[in-house]
PDB file of C-alpha atoms in Angstrom:
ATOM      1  CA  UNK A   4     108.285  86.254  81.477  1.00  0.00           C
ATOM      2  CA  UNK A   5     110.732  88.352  83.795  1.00  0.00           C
ATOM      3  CA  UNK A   6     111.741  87.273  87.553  1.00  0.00           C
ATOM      4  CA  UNK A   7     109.912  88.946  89.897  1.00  0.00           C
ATOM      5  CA  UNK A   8     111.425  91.043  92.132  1.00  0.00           C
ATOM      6  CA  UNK A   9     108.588  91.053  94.750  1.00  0.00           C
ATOM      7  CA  UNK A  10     105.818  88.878  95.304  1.00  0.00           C
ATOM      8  CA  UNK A  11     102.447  89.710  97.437  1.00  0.00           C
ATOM      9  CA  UNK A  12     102.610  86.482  99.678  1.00  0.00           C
ATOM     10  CA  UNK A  13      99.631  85.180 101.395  1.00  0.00           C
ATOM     11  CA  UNK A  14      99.092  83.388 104.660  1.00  0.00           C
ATOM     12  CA  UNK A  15      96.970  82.361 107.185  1.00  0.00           C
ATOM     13  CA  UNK A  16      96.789  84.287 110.594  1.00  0.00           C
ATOM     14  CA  UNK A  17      95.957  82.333 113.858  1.00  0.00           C
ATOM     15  CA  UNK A  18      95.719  85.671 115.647  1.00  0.00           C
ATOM     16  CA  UNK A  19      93.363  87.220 113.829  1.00  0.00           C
ATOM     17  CA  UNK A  20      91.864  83.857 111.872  1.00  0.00           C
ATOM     18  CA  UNK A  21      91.774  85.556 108.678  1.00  0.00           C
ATOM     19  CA  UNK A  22      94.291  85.669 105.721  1.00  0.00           C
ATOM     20  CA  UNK A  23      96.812  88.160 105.435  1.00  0.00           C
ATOM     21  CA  UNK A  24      99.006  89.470 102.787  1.00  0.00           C
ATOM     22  CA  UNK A  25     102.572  90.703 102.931  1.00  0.00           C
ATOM     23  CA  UNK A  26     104.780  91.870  99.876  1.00  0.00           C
ATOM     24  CA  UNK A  27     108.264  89.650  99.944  1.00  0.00           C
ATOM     25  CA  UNK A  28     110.873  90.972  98.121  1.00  0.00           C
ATOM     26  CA  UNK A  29     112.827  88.221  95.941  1.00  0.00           C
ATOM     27  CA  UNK A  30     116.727  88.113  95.442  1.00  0.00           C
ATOM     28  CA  UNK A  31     116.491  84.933  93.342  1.00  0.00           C
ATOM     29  CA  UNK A  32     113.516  83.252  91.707  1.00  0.00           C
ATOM     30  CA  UNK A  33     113.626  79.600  91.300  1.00  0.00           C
ATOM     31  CA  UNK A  34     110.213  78.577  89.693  1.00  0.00           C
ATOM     32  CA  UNK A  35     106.829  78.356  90.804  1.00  0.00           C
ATOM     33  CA  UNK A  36     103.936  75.255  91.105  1.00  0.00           C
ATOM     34  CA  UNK A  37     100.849  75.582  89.510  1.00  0.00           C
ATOM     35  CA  UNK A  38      97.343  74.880  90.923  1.00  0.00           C
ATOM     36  CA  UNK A  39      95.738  71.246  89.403  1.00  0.00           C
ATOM     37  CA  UNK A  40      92.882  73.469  88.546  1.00  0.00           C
ATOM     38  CA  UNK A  41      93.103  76.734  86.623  1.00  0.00           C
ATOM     39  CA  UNK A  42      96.566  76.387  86.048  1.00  0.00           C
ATOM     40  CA  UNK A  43      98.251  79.201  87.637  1.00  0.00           C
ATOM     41  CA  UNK A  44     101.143  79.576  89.488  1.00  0.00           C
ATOM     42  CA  UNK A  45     100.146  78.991  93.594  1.00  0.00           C
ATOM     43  CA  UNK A  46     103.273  78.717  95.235  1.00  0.00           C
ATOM     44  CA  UNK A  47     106.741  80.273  94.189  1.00  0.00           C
ATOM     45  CA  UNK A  48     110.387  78.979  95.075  1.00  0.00           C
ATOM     46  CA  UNK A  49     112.627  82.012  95.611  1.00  0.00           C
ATOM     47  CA  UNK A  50     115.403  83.424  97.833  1.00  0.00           C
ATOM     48  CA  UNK A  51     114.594  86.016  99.967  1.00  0.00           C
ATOM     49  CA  UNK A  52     116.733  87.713 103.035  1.00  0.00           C
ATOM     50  CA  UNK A  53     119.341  84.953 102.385  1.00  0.00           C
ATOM     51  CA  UNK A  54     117.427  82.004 102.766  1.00  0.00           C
ATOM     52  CA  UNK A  55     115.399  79.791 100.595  1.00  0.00           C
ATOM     53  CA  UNK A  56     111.726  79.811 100.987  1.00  0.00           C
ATOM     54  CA  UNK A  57     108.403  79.033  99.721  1.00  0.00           C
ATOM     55  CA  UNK A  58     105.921  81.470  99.293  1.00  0.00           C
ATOM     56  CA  UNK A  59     102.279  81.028  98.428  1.00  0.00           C
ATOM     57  CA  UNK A  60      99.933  83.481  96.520  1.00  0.00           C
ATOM     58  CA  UNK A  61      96.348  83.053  95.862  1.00  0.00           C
ATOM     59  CA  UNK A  62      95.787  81.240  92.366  1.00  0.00           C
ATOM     60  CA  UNK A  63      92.918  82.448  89.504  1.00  0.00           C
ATOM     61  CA  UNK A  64      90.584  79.873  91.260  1.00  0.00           C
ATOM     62  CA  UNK A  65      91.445  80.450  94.855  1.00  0.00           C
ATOM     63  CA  UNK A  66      90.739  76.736  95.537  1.00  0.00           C
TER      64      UNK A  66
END
């Protein structure tokens, strides 16, 4: 599988109480951690805007 060069992050908004989405583009990909249940990837390590972050995504289960 290719590095992404963008992933479509999700996270929870106090504002609005509701999740939101947002698209984070990705200048180095470092890996990801899959969820205990279905087995996809949940949560990717990556550089993005110069820093290192962690960005979650919304797994086949959603648990």
């Amino acid at each position: 599988m290719e590095n992404p060069t963008e992933i479509n992050s999700v996270f929870w908004d106090e504002e609005t109480k509701s999740w939101q989405y947002k698209i984070v583009p990705v200048e180095e990909y470092h890996g990801f951690t899959e969820c205990q249940h279905c087995r996809k990837p949940m949560s990717h390590n990556i550089k993005s805007e110069g820093e290192f972050k962690v960005v979650y995504t919304k797994c086949g289960c959603s648990r």
